mmCIF file of C-alpha atoms and ligand atoms in Angstrom:
data_model
loop_
_atom_site.group_PDB
_atom_site.id
_atom_site.type_symbol
_atom_site.label_atom_id
_atom_site.label_comp_id
_atom_site.label_asym_id
_atom_site.label_seq_id
_atom_site.Cartn_x
_atom_site.Cartn_y
_atom_site.Cartn_z
ATOM 1 C CA MET A 909 19.200 38.291 -7.962
ATOM 2 C CA LYS A 910 17.392 38.057 -4.631
ATOM 3 C CA ASN A 911 16.908 34.748 -2.806
ATOM 4 C CA LEU A 912 14.087 32.342 -3.545
ATOM 5 C CA SER A 913 11.648 31.332 -0.814
ATOM 6 C CA GLU A 914 13.452 29.642 2.081
ATOM 7 C CA LYS A 915 10.419 27.506 2.788
ATOM 8 C CA ILE A 916 10.257 26.103 -0.727
ATOM 9 C CA THR A 917 13.976 25.780 -1.392
ATOM 10 C CA SER A 918 14.306 23.783 1.816
ATOM 11 C CA LEU A 919 12.024 21.074 0.384
ATOM 12 C CA PRO A 920 14.394 18.099 -0.025
ATOM 13 C CA VAL A 921 15.003 15.902 -3.032
ATOM 14 C CA THR A 922 13.675 12.535 -1.915
ATOM 15 C CA ALA A 923 15.634 9.300 -1.581
ATOM 16 C CA ALA A 924 13.040 7.820 -3.936
ATOM 17 C CA LEU A 925 14.103 10.272 -6.611
ATOM 18 C CA THR A 926 17.744 9.204 -6.296
ATOM 19 C CA VAL A 927 16.746 5.583 -6.959
ATOM 20 C CA ASP A 928 14.395 6.633 -9.722
ATOM 21 C CA LEU A 929 17.128 8.647 -11.499
ATOM 22 C CA ARG A 930 19.541 5.719 -11.271
ATOM 23 C CA ALA A 931 16.835 3.330 -12.552
ATOM 24 C CA ARG A 932 16.240 5.591 -15.546
ATOM 25 C CA ALA A 933 19.958 5.868 -16.258
ATOM 26 C CA LEU A 934 20.325 2.063 -16.172
ATOM 27 C CA ALA A 935 17.284 1.638 -18.428
ATOM 28 C CA ALA A 936 18.766 4.165 -20.860
ATOM 29 C CA GLU A 937 21.912 2.001 -20.961
ATOM 30 C CA GLY A 938 19.719 -0.903 -22.067
ATOM 31 C CA ARG A 939 19.349 -2.702 -18.679
ATOM 32 C CA ASN A 940 15.994 -4.355 -18.131
ATOM 33 C CA ILE A 941 14.605 -2.878 -14.897
ATOM 34 C CA ILE A 942 11.634 -4.242 -12.959
ATOM 35 C CA ASN A 943 10.019 -1.176 -11.495
ATOM 36 C CA PHE A 944 8.453 -1.745 -8.071
ATOM 37 C CA SER A 945 8.677 1.932 -7.177
ATOM 38 C CA VAL A 946 5.551 3.390 -8.736
ATOM 39 C CA GLY A 947 2.692 4.363 -6.413
ATOM 40 C CA GLU A 948 -0.165 4.001 -8.850
ATOM 41 C CA PRO A 949 -2.375 1.205 -10.202
ATOM 42 C CA ASP A 950 -1.000 -0.638 -13.231
ATOM 43 C CA PHE A 951 -4.550 -1.097 -14.535
ATOM 44 C CA PRO A 952 -5.989 1.346 -17.071
ATOM 45 C CA THR A 953 -8.921 3.554 -16.074
ATOM 46 C CA PRO A 954 -12.077 1.452 -16.687
ATOM 47 C CA ASP A 955 -13.444 1.940 -20.169
ATOM 48 C CA PHE A 956 -16.883 3.177 -19.072
ATOM 49 C CA VAL A 957 -15.205 5.937 -17.046
ATOM 50 C CA CYS A 958 -13.150 7.017 -20.073
ATOM 51 C CA THR A 959 -16.357 7.109 -22.130
ATOM 52 C CA ALA A 960 -17.953 9.333 -19.487
ATOM 53 C CA GLY A 961 -14.951 11.673 -19.750
ATOM 54 C CA CYS A 962 -15.279 11.893 -23.556
ATOM 55 C CA GLU A 963 -19.011 12.512 -23.269
ATOM 56 C CA ALA A 964 -18.394 15.237 -20.680
ATOM 57 C CA ILE A 965 -16.302 17.147 -23.209
ATOM 58 C CA ARG A 966 -18.933 16.742 -25.942
ATOM 59 C CA ASN A 967 -21.695 17.755 -23.549
ATOM 60 C CA GLY A 968 -19.943 21.019 -22.732
ATOM 61 C CA HIS A 969 -18.573 20.252 -19.252
ATOM 62 C CA THR A 970 -15.589 22.347 -20.155
ATOM 63 C CA ARG A 971 -16.122 25.433 -18.057
ATOM 64 C CA TYR A 972 -15.519 26.539 -14.472
ATOM 65 C CA THR A 973 -17.474 24.754 -11.775
ATOM 66 C CA ASN A 974 -17.664 25.839 -8.130
ATOM 67 C CA ALA A 975 -14.101 26.055 -6.799
ATOM 68 C CA SER A 976 -14.919 23.284 -4.316
ATOM 69 C CA GLY A 977 -16.494 21.043 -6.976
ATOM 70 C CA SER A 978 -19.774 20.689 -8.829
ATOM 71 C CA PRO A 979 -22.955 20.143 -6.790
ATOM 72 C CA GLN A 980 -23.605 16.984 -8.860
ATOM 73 C CA LEU A 981 -20.318 15.368 -7.854
ATOM 74 C CA LYS A 982 -20.750 16.402 -4.217
ATOM 75 C CA LYS A 983 -24.210 14.841 -4.237
ATOM 76 C CA LYS A 984 -22.775 11.630 -5.666
ATOM 77 C CA ILE A 985 -20.032 11.534 -3.004
ATOM 78 C CA ALA A 986 -22.645 12.039 -0.278
ATOM 79 C CA GLU A 987 -24.759 9.181 -1.728
ATOM 80 C CA TYR A 988 -21.685 7.001 -1.930
ATOM 81 C CA TYR A 989 -20.775 7.580 1.735
ATOM 82 C CA LYS A 990 -24.350 6.857 2.788
ATOM 83 C CA LYS A 991 -24.401 3.605 0.821
ATOM 84 C CA ARG A 992 -20.913 2.415 1.752
ATOM 85 C CA TYR A 993 -20.577 3.599 5.364
ATOM 86 C CA GLY A 994 -24.082 4.650 6.420
ATOM 87 C CA LEU A 995 -22.811 8.216 6.941
ATOM 88 C CA ASP A 996 -24.962 11.292 6.455
ATOM 89 C CA TYR A 997 -23.119 14.079 4.693
ATOM 90 C CA GLU A 998 -24.698 17.036 2.900
ATOM 91 C CA THR A 999 -23.088 18.773 -0.059
ATOM 92 C CA GLY A 1000 -21.986 21.504 2.411
ATOM 93 C CA ASN A 1001 -19.777 18.894 4.103
ATOM 94 C CA ILE A 1002 -17.804 18.175 0.926
ATOM 95 C CA ALA A 1003 -14.987 19.875 -0.977
ATOM 96 C CA VAL A 1004 -13.620 18.366 -4.191
ATOM 97 C CA THR A 1005 -9.936 19.004 -4.875
ATOM 98 C CA ALA A 1006 -7.379 18.584 -7.648
ATOM 99 C CA GLY A 1007 -6.316 15.113 -6.447
ATOM 100 C CA GLY A 1008 -6.017 13.543 -3.024
ATOM 101 C CA LYS A 1009 -2.687 15.240 -2.363
ATOM 102 C CA PHE A 1010 -4.233 18.687 -2.514
ATOM 103 C CA ALA A 1011 -7.055 17.430 -0.299
ATOM 104 C CA VAL A 1012 -4.430 16.635 2.371
ATOM 105 C CA TYR A 1013 -2.749 20.004 1.786
ATOM 106 C CA ALA A 1014 -6.061 21.862 2.122
ATOM 107 C CA ALA A 1015 -7.077 19.888 5.230
ATOM 108 C CA VAL A 1016 -3.785 20.509 7.054
ATOM 109 C CA THR A 1017 -3.658 24.164 5.989
ATOM 110 C CA ALA A 1018 -7.210 24.725 7.185
ATOM 111 C CA LEU A 1019 -6.470 23.317 10.652
ATOM 112 C CA VAL A 1020 -3.067 24.486 11.793
ATOM 113 C CA ASN A 1021 -1.429 27.683 12.978
ATOM 114 C CA PRO A 1022 2.355 28.122 13.055
ATOM 115 C CA GLY A 1023 3.817 26.083 15.927
ATOM 116 C CA ASP A 1024 0.898 23.645 16.189
ATOM 117 C CA GLU A 1025 1.921 20.006 16.319
ATOM 118 C CA VAL A 1026 0.548 17.275 14.088
ATOM 119 C CA ILE A 1027 1.174 13.657 15.080
ATOM 120 C CA LEU A 1028 2.369 11.488 12.243
ATOM 121 C CA PRO A 1029 2.529 7.733 12.819
ATOM 122 C CA ALA A 1030 5.392 6.122 10.871
ATOM 123 C CA PRO A 1031 5.549 4.775 8.315
ATOM 124 C CA TYR A 1032 3.850 7.781 6.772
ATOM 125 C CA TRP A 1033 3.303 8.896 3.213
ATOM 126 C CA THR A 1034 6.195 11.266 2.636
ATOM 127 C CA SER A 1035 4.111 14.246 1.462
ATOM 128 C CA TYR A 1036 2.363 14.561 4.868
ATOM 129 C CA TYR A 1037 5.624 15.598 6.480
ATOM 130 C CA HIS A 1038 6.298 18.380 3.999
ATOM 131 C CA ILE A 1039 2.692 19.555 3.873
ATOM 132 C CA ILE A 1040 2.756 19.977 7.669
ATOM 133 C CA THR A 1041 6.016 21.945 7.612
ATOM 134 C CA LEU A 1042 4.862 24.082 4.663
ATOM 135 C CA ALA A 1043 1.872 25.066 6.782
ATOM 136 C CA GLY A 1044 4.278 26.190 9.541
ATOM 137 C CA ALA A 1045 3.262 23.361 11.863
ATOM 138 C CA VAL A 1046 5.520 20.728 13.438
ATOM 139 C CA PRO A 1047 5.330 17.037 12.522
ATOM 140 C CA VAL A 1048 5.673 14.844 15.624
ATOM 141 C CA ILE A 1049 6.676 11.372 14.526
ATOM 142 C CA CYS A 1050 5.431 8.327 16.341
ATOM 143 C CA ASN A 1051 7.281 5.145 15.395
ATOM 144 C CA PRO A 1052 5.440 1.925 16.297
ATOM 145 C CA GLY A 1053 8.037 -0.507 14.850
ATOM 146 C CA PRO A 1054 7.851 -4.279 14.319
ATOM 147 C CA GLU A 1055 6.961 -5.065 17.957
ATOM 148 C CA ASN A 1056 3.584 -3.451 17.233
ATOM 149 C CA GLY A 1057 3.298 -4.873 13.718
ATOM 150 C CA PHE A 1058 4.252 -1.377 12.436
ATOM 151 C CA LYS A 1059 0.902 -0.140 13.745
ATOM 152 C CA LEU A 1060 0.098 2.797 15.981
ATOM 153 C CA THR A 1061 -1.319 1.980 19.433
ATOM 154 C CA ALA A 1062 -3.366 4.183 21.740
ATOM 155 C CA ASP A 1063 -0.519 4.208 24.296
ATOM 156 C CA LEU A 1064 2.075 5.330 21.754
ATOM 157 C CA LEU A 1065 -0.319 7.997 20.561
ATOM 158 C CA ARG A 1066 -0.856 9.287 24.116
ATOM 159 C CA GLU A 1067 2.905 9.605 24.645
ATOM 160 C CA LYS A 1068 3.172 12.087 21.765
ATOM 161 C CA ILE A 1069 0.411 14.436 22.820
ATOM 162 C CA SER A 1070 1.381 17.878 24.102
ATOM 163 C CA PRO A 1071 -0.634 21.051 24.729
ATOM 164 C CA LYS A 1072 0.353 22.075 21.179
ATOM 165 C CA THR A 1073 -1.045 18.974 19.470
ATOM 166 C CA LYS A 1074 -3.755 19.953 17.019
ATOM 167 C CA ALA A 1075 -4.298 16.896 14.850
ATOM 168 C CA VAL A 1076 -3.271 13.370 13.934
ATOM 169 C CA ILE A 1077 -2.930 12.028 10.411
ATOM 170 C CA LEU A 1078 -4.182 8.476 10.160
ATOM 171 C CA ASN A 1079 -3.661 6.742 6.839
ATOM 172 C CA ASN A 1080 -5.808 3.634 6.515
ATOM 173 C CA PRO A 1081 -4.983 1.417 4.555
ATOM 174 C CA ASN A 1082 -1.400 2.591 4.863
ATOM 175 C CA ASN A 1083 1.085 3.621 2.228
ATOM 176 C CA PRO A 1084 3.851 2.246 2.444
ATOM 177 C CA SER A 1085 3.136 -0.703 4.800
ATOM 178 C CA GLY A 1086 -0.248 -1.958 3.548
ATOM 179 C CA VAL A 1087 -1.504 -2.314 7.149
ATOM 180 C CA VAL A 1088 -5.182 -1.767 7.893
ATOM 181 C CA TYR A 1089 -6.577 -0.489 11.210
ATOM 182 C CA SER A 1090 -9.658 -2.350 12.359
ATOM 183 C CA ARG A 1091 -12.747 -0.783 13.874
ATOM 184 C CA SER A 1092 -11.728 -1.890 17.375
ATOM 185 C CA GLU A 1093 -8.252 -0.352 16.978
ATOM 186 C CA LEU A 1094 -9.833 2.883 15.779
ATOM 187 C CA GLU A 1095 -12.176 2.868 18.763
ATOM 188 C CA LYS A 1096 -9.171 2.881 21.108
ATOM 189 C CA PHE A 1097 -7.668 5.830 19.220
ATOM 190 C CA ALA A 1098 -11.037 7.626 19.339
ATOM 191 C CA GLU A 1099 -10.879 7.709 23.148
ATOM 192 C CA VAL A 1100 -7.493 9.450 22.961
ATOM 193 C CA PHE A 1101 -8.677 11.904 20.292
ATOM 194 C CA ARG A 1102 -11.602 12.805 22.519
ATOM 195 C CA GLU A 1103 -9.495 13.135 25.690
ATOM 196 C CA ALA A 1104 -7.070 15.539 23.987
ATOM 197 C CA ASP A 1105 -9.674 17.182 21.731
ATOM 198 C CA LEU A 1106 -7.769 16.494 18.499
ATOM 199 C CA TYR A 1107 -8.729 16.712 14.877
ATOM 200 C CA VAL A 1108 -8.219 13.567 12.817
ATOM 201 C CA ILE A 1109 -7.172 13.718 9.194
ATOM 202 C CA ALA A 1110 -8.209 10.255 8.037
ATOM 203 C CA ASP A 1111 -6.609 9.602 4.667
ATOM 204 C CA GLU A 1112 -8.648 6.707 3.335
ATOM 205 C CA ILE A 1113 -7.718 7.020 -0.321
ATOM 206 C CA TYR A 1114 -7.123 3.237 -0.483
ATOM 207 C CA ASP A 1115 -10.462 2.377 1.177
ATOM 208 C CA HIS A 1116 -11.614 0.309 -1.793
ATOM 209 C CA LEU A 1117 -8.406 -1.712 -1.744
ATOM 210 C CA VAL A 1118 -8.975 -3.625 1.496
ATOM 211 C CA TYR A 1119 -8.311 -7.364 1.352
ATOM 212 C CA GLY A 1120 -10.689 -10.128 2.353
ATOM 213 C CA GLY A 1121 -9.782 -10.655 5.995
ATOM 214 C CA ALA A 1122 -9.412 -7.029 7.093
ATOM 215 C CA ASP A 1123 -12.010 -5.206 9.199
ATOM 216 C CA PHE A 1124 -11.724 -1.682 7.769
ATOM 217 C CA ALA A 1125 -13.951 1.110 9.072
ATOM 218 C CA CYS A 1126 -14.170 4.717 7.959
ATOM 219 C CA ALA A 1127 -12.906 6.747 10.954
ATOM 220 C CA ALA A 1128 -15.902 9.089 10.762
ATOM 221 C CA SER A 1129 -18.309 6.165 11.049
ATOM 222 C CA LEU A 1130 -17.314 5.226 14.631
ATOM 223 C CA ASP A 1131 -19.662 7.665 16.371
ATOM 224 C CA GLU A 1132 -20.984 11.236 16.227
ATOM 225 C CA ASP A 1133 -17.973 12.648 18.069
ATOM 226 C CA MET A 1134 -15.546 11.075 15.607
ATOM 227 C CA LYS A 1135 -17.642 12.305 12.698
ATOM 228 C CA LYS A 1136 -17.299 15.867 14.036
ATOM 229 C CA ARG A 1137 -13.537 15.785 14.594
ATOM 230 C CA THR A 1138 -12.595 13.827 11.440
ATOM 231 C CA LEU A 1139 -11.671 15.226 8.049
ATOM 232 C CA VAL A 1140 -11.963 12.246 5.723
ATOM 233 C CA ILE A 1141 -9.690 12.339 2.679
ATOM 234 C CA ASN A 1142 -10.543 10.240 -0.338
ATOM 235 C CA GLY A 1143 -10.462 10.388 -4.135
ATOM 236 C CA VAL A 1144 -10.760 8.349 -7.281
ATOM 237 C CA SER A 1145 -7.033 7.934 -8.057
ATOM 238 C CA LYS A 1146 -6.321 4.572 -6.460
ATOM 239 C CA SER A 1147 -9.715 2.853 -6.236
ATOM 240 C CA TYR A 1148 -10.632 3.351 -9.888
ATOM 241 C CA ALA A 1149 -7.167 3.616 -11.449
ATOM 242 C CA MET A 1150 -7.665 7.325 -12.197
ATOM 243 C CA THR A 1151 -4.396 8.867 -10.976
ATOM 244 C CA GLY A 1152 -4.059 11.240 -13.917
ATOM 245 C CA TRP A 1153 -7.593 12.605 -13.673
ATOM 246 C CA ARG A 1154 -6.798 14.479 -10.433
ATOM 247 C CA ILE A 1155 -9.943 14.220 -8.347
ATOM 248 C CA GLY A 1156 -9.752 14.034 -4.561
ATOM 249 C CA TYR A 1157 -12.193 15.133 -1.899
ATOM 250 C CA ILE A 1158 -12.635 16.025 1.775
ATOM 251 C CA LEU A 1159 -15.620 15.299 4.001
ATOM 252 C CA ALA A 1160 -15.845 17.348 7.186
ATOM 253 C CA GLU A 1161 -17.966 19.704 9.252
ATOM 254 C CA GLU A 1162 -19.476 22.538 7.238
ATOM 255 C CA ARG A 1163 -17.472 25.257 9.060
ATOM 256 C CA ILE A 1164 -14.246 23.473 8.014
ATOM 257 C CA ILE A 1165 -15.392 22.964 4.419
ATOM 258 C CA LYS A 1166 -16.197 26.693 4.232
ATOM 259 C CA VAL A 1167 -12.602 27.714 4.955
ATOM 260 C CA ILE A 1168 -11.237 24.994 2.682
ATOM 261 C CA SER A 1169 -13.505 26.261 -0.118
ATOM 262 C CA ALA A 1170 -12.061 29.760 0.334
ATOM 263 C CA LEU A 1171 -8.540 28.312 0.093
ATOM 264 C CA LEU A 1172 -9.470 26.412 -3.083
ATOM 265 C CA SER A 1173 -11.027 29.499 -4.640
ATOM 266 C CA HIS A 1174 -7.707 31.363 -4.261
ATOM 267 C CA THR A 1175 -5.360 28.530 -5.229
ATOM 268 C CA THR A 1176 -6.378 25.749 -7.622
ATOM 269 C CA GLY A 1177 -9.846 27.006 -8.500
ATOM 270 C CA ASN A 1178 -12.106 24.153 -9.480
ATOM 271 C CA PRO A 1179 -10.734 20.672 -10.133
ATOM 272 C CA ASN A 1180 -10.891 19.633 -13.781
ATOM 273 C CA SER A 1181 -14.538 19.819 -14.902
ATOM 274 C CA ILE A 1182 -14.284 16.826 -17.266
ATOM 275 C CA ALA A 1183 -12.657 14.651 -14.616
ATOM 276 C CA GLN A 1184 -15.412 15.615 -12.178
ATOM 277 C CA GLU A 1185 -18.000 14.178 -14.588
ATOM 278 C CA ALA A 1186 -15.951 10.995 -15.023
ATOM 279 C CA ALA A 1187 -15.663 10.719 -11.210
ATOM 280 C CA ILE A 1188 -19.469 10.784 -10.918
ATOM 281 C CA THR A 1189 -19.612 7.747 -13.210
ATOM 282 C CA ALA A 1190 -16.785 5.995 -11.330
ATOM 283 C CA LEU A 1191 -18.558 6.451 -7.990
ATOM 284 C CA GLU A 1192 -21.864 5.342 -9.495
ATOM 285 C CA ASN A 1193 -20.735 2.245 -11.379
ATOM 286 C CA GLY A 1194 -17.138 1.543 -10.370
ATOM 287 C CA ASP A 1195 -17.547 -0.803 -7.389
ATOM 288 C CA GLU A 1196 -17.135 -3.981 -9.415
ATOM 289 C CA ALA A 1197 -14.049 -2.742 -11.289
ATOM 290 C CA ALA A 1198 -12.474 -1.584 -8.005
ATOM 291 C CA SER A 1199 -13.160 -4.935 -6.321
ATOM 292 C CA GLU A 1200 -11.680 -6.826 -9.250
ATOM 293 C CA MET A 1201 -8.464 -4.768 -9.068
ATOM 294 C CA CYS A 1202 -8.392 -5.241 -5.297
ATOM 295 C CA ARG A 1203 -8.555 -9.041 -5.675
ATOM 296 C CA ALA A 1204 -5.611 -8.913 -8.084
ATOM 297 C CA TYR A 1205 -3.554 -6.800 -5.629
ATOM 298 C CA GLU A 1206 -4.419 -9.175 -2.807
ATOM 299 C CA LYS A 1207 -3.126 -12.206 -4.739
ATOM 300 C CA ARG A 1208 0.068 -10.390 -5.719
ATOM 301 C CA GLY A 1209 0.672 -9.156 -2.169
ATOM 302 C CA LYS A 1210 0.337 -12.679 -0.802
ATOM 303 C CA LYS A 1211 2.744 -14.069 -3.380
ATOM 304 C CA LEU A 1212 5.323 -11.426 -2.525
ATOM 305 C CA ALA A 1213 4.911 -11.785 1.259
ATOM 306 C CA ASP A 1214 5.241 -15.592 0.965
ATOM 307 C CA ALA A 1215 8.426 -15.232 -1.087
ATOM 308 C CA LEU A 1216 10.034 -12.779 1.366
ATOM 309 C CA ALA A 1217 9.001 -14.684 4.485
ATOM 310 C CA GLY A 1218 11.902 -17.123 4.095
ATOM 311 C CA PHE A 1219 14.580 -14.484 4.772
ATOM 312 C CA ASP A 1220 15.297 -13.830 8.446
ATOM 313 C CA GLY A 1221 16.997 -10.505 7.636
ATOM 314 C CA LEU A 1222 13.649 -9.002 6.656
ATOM 315 C CA GLU A 1223 10.637 -8.226 8.813
ATOM 316 C CA PHE A 1224 7.344 -6.806 7.625
ATOM 317 C CA ALA A 1225 3.623 -6.653 8.196
ATOM 318 C CA VAL A 1226 1.693 -8.809 5.728
ATOM 319 C CA PRO A 1227 -0.305 -6.281 3.698
ATOM 320 C CA GLU A 1228 -4.058 -6.162 4.232
ATOM 321 C CA GLY A 1229 -4.759 -3.381 1.768
ATOM 322 C CA ALA A 1230 -3.450 -0.923 -0.863
ATOM 323 C CA PHE A 1231 -0.661 -2.401 -3.045
ATOM 324 C CA TYR A 1232 2.462 -1.983 -0.957
ATOM 325 C CA ILE A 1233 4.637 -3.979 1.381
ATOM 326 C CA MET A 1234 7.405 -2.477 3.541
ATOM 327 C CA PRO A 1235 10.153 -4.975 4.400
ATOM 328 C CA CYS A 1236 12.611 -3.710 7.036
ATOM 329 C CA LEU A 1237 16.208 -4.859 7.310
ATOM 330 C CA LYS A 1238 17.425 -6.495 10.464
ATOM 331 C CA GLY A 1239 20.342 -8.646 11.572
ATOM 332 C CA ARG A 1240 22.827 -9.460 8.872
ATOM 333 C CA LEU A 1241 21.020 -7.514 6.125
ATOM 334 C CA LEU A 1242 20.996 -4.383 8.258
ATOM 335 C CA GLU A 1243 24.700 -4.795 9.015
ATOM 336 C CA LYS A 1244 25.489 -5.216 5.336
ATOM 337 C CA PHE A 1245 23.410 -2.389 3.874
ATOM 338 C CA THR A 1246 23.031 0.049 6.856
ATOM 339 C CA ASP A 1247 19.588 1.233 5.735
ATOM 340 C CA GLY A 1248 16.790 0.842 3.190
ATOM 341 C CA ALA A 1249 18.467 3.261 0.786
ATOM 342 C CA GLY A 1250 21.672 1.197 0.749
ATOM 343 C CA PHE A 1251 19.669 -1.951 0.084
ATOM 344 C CA ALA A 1252 17.577 -0.281 -2.638
ATOM 345 C CA LEU A 1253 20.635 0.950 -4.535
ATOM 346 C CA ALA A 1254 22.371 -2.450 -4.337
ATOM 347 C CA LEU A 1255 19.204 -4.246 -5.440
ATOM 348 C CA LEU A 1256 18.916 -1.899 -8.395
ATOM 349 C CA GLU A 1257 22.552 -2.196 -9.474
ATOM 350 C CA LYS A 1258 22.887 -5.946 -8.985
ATOM 351 C CA ALA A 1259 19.409 -7.296 -9.688
ATOM 352 C CA GLY A 1260 17.782 -4.561 -11.793
ATOM 353 C CA VAL A 1261 14.833 -4.098 -9.392
ATOM 354 C CA ALA A 1262 13.724 -0.600 -8.350
ATOM 355 C CA VAL A 1263 12.120 -0.170 -4.904
ATOM 356 C CA VAL A 1264 11.630 2.943 -2.762
ATOM 357 C CA PRO A 1265 13.761 3.518 0.374
ATOM 358 C CA CYS A 1266 11.530 4.400 3.324
ATOM 359 C CA SER A 1267 13.817 6.983 4.932
ATOM 360 C CA ASP A 1268 11.384 9.582 3.595
ATOM 361 C CA TYR A 1269 8.542 7.602 5.173
ATOM 362 C CA GLY A 1270 10.047 7.755 8.661
ATOM 363 C CA VAL A 1271 11.562 4.246 8.658
ATOM 364 C CA GLU A 1272 15.299 4.313 7.825
ATOM 365 C CA ARG A 1273 15.733 0.567 7.567
ATOM 366 C CA GLY A 1274 12.670 -0.030 5.422
ATOM 367 C CA PHE A 1275 11.973 -0.060 1.723
ATOM 368 C CA ARG A 1276 8.693 -0.108 -0.151
ATOM 369 C CA ILE A 1277 7.765 -2.568 -2.840
ATOM 370 C CA SER A 1278 4.786 -1.482 -4.878
ATOM 371 C CA TYR A 1279 3.177 -4.537 -6.451
ATOM 372 C CA SER A 1280 0.934 -2.675 -8.846
ATOM 373 C CA VAL A 1281 2.692 -4.404 -11.734
ATOM 374 C CA SER A 1282 1.699 -7.138 -14.174
ATOM 375 C CA ASP A 1283 1.796 -10.785 -13.041
ATOM 376 C CA SER A 1284 4.777 -11.504 -15.276
ATOM 377 C CA GLU A 1285 6.734 -8.506 -13.913
ATOM 378 C CA LEU A 1286 5.858 -9.628 -10.408
ATOM 379 C CA GLU A 1287 7.149 -13.163 -11.050
ATOM 380 C CA GLU A 1288 10.355 -11.826 -12.559
ATOM 381 C CA GLY A 1289 10.803 -9.252 -9.774
ATOM 382 C CA ILE A 1290 10.280 -11.856 -7.039
ATOM 383 C CA SER A 1291 12.763 -14.187 -8.672
ATOM 384 C CA ARG A 1292 15.364 -11.379 -8.930
ATOM 385 C CA ILE A 1293 14.884 -10.274 -5.306
ATOM 386 C CA THR A 1294 15.028 -13.806 -3.887
ATOM 387 C CA ASN A 1295 18.119 -14.647 -5.990
ATOM 388 C CA PHE A 1296 19.762 -11.423 -4.806
ATOM 389 C CA LEU A 1297 19.029 -12.303 -1.173
ATOM 390 C CA SER A 1298 20.013 -15.974 -1.572
ATOM 391 C CA GLU A 1299 23.398 -14.918 -2.994
ATOM 392 C CA ILE A 1300 24.018 -12.765 0.094
ATOM 393 C CA TYR A 1301 22.997 -15.559 2.458
ATOM 394 C CA LYS A 1302 25.173 -18.038 0.536
ATOM 395 C CA ASN A 1303 28.256 -15.828 0.806
ATOM 396 C CA ASP A 1304 27.803 -15.034 4.491
HETATM 397 N N1 PLP B 63 -2.699 9.768 0.179
HETATM 398 C C1 PLP B 63 -1.887 8.705 0.065
HETATM 399 C C2 PLP B 63 -1.642 7.856 1.256
HETATM 400 C C3 PLP B 63 -1.266 8.394 -1.155
HETATM 401 O O1 PLP B 63 -0.478 7.326 -1.250
HETATM 402 C C4 PLP B 63 -1.501 9.240 -2.264
HETATM 403 C C5 PLP B 63 -0.838 9.000 -3.547
HETATM 404 O O2 PLP B 63 0.160 8.336 -3.655
HETATM 405 C C6 PLP B 63 -2.367 10.322 -2.092
HETATM 406 C C7 PLP B 63 -2.935 10.570 -0.860
HETATM 407 C C8 PLP B 63 -2.643 11.299 -3.203
HETATM 408 O O3 PLP B 63 -3.376 10.791 -4.225
HETATM 409 P P1 PLP B 63 -3.620 11.639 -5.535
HETATM 410 O O4 PLP B 63 -2.871 10.952 -6.613
HETATM 411 O O5 PLP B 63 -5.108 11.601 -5.727
HETATM 412 O O6 PLP B 63 -3.132 13.017 -5.307
#
């Protein structure tokens, strides 16, 4: 038989999958595993949203809509952005996609030509890297590290710009570090974007999960220039605990949305019609539910950060949003485990806790703990991790 596609067969199996497979095997052997590896809310979709989904089926919302989403949902998204960020978008500025991941795929694919460079600040959500390469473009990694609180700076960004740079992907709040860029930080980046005439793919899918003290701003809301060059990515998966419903969206200039709509019409077709109706209800009435979930994540994140702070072999940014923390090994822990993957496998085998190595997120010595778990699982997980670390420190 002839070969399969080189592009697709070169997509790697992730380090996360290796841990996941081992976690499943241990669970099948009867081991109790605390799973901190899942990137989705532990809460169920709010009841009123589920009701809206059931009603959508009964009311006949079971047929094709426009490939780029129903006008009703686009109108609701536009209203939502006006109310939340004071931004004026028309329905022609919006494309609805089958989940946030396809929104990123469509945005990157619409912007780049083969050989174009896309700057990717680490840590980055692993799919960005592969989406960029699938589109024939080149990911250029920028690695801010602990000296910058794991946050991009305007100077670091400038260093990575070449004549081939087309765009930057800015994920705010960040998966896997939980850091949030403030308005003033974004303003410094905006100067660089303008200087080099770059597009900005602003993945703000966790924008509802920003903790009390953080000064989050939608990148497009900085000024008119930023609004023009930014493709905002969002969706209902994380904010409203609707990961399985598969609704994401892109806000951008009309000329960009036009080409994205053509791409959607020849690939996914319309996102699920029933989920689109449920998303209208989530955007209309979901603020309170989202805020409640956010407060729970904030409490859990603080508990976890406080528990890990006592170990000098770990360094991390205290999360200000989403539901992740990314501890990085240093000193004696780095010597012992070499990288985040080594630590993750040992933690799983010895303590029965599954976390995600961050080698696929551009940070070899990091691992991600997702604290979208119940309070009791969190308590148990923290106790297992701290006992595991204390044992190592004791034996050193
Ligand atoms: N962007 C980021 C940063 C994410 O973490 C995720 C999901 O993990 C997505 C986009 C995609 O979300 P969805 O489940 O809607 O495809």
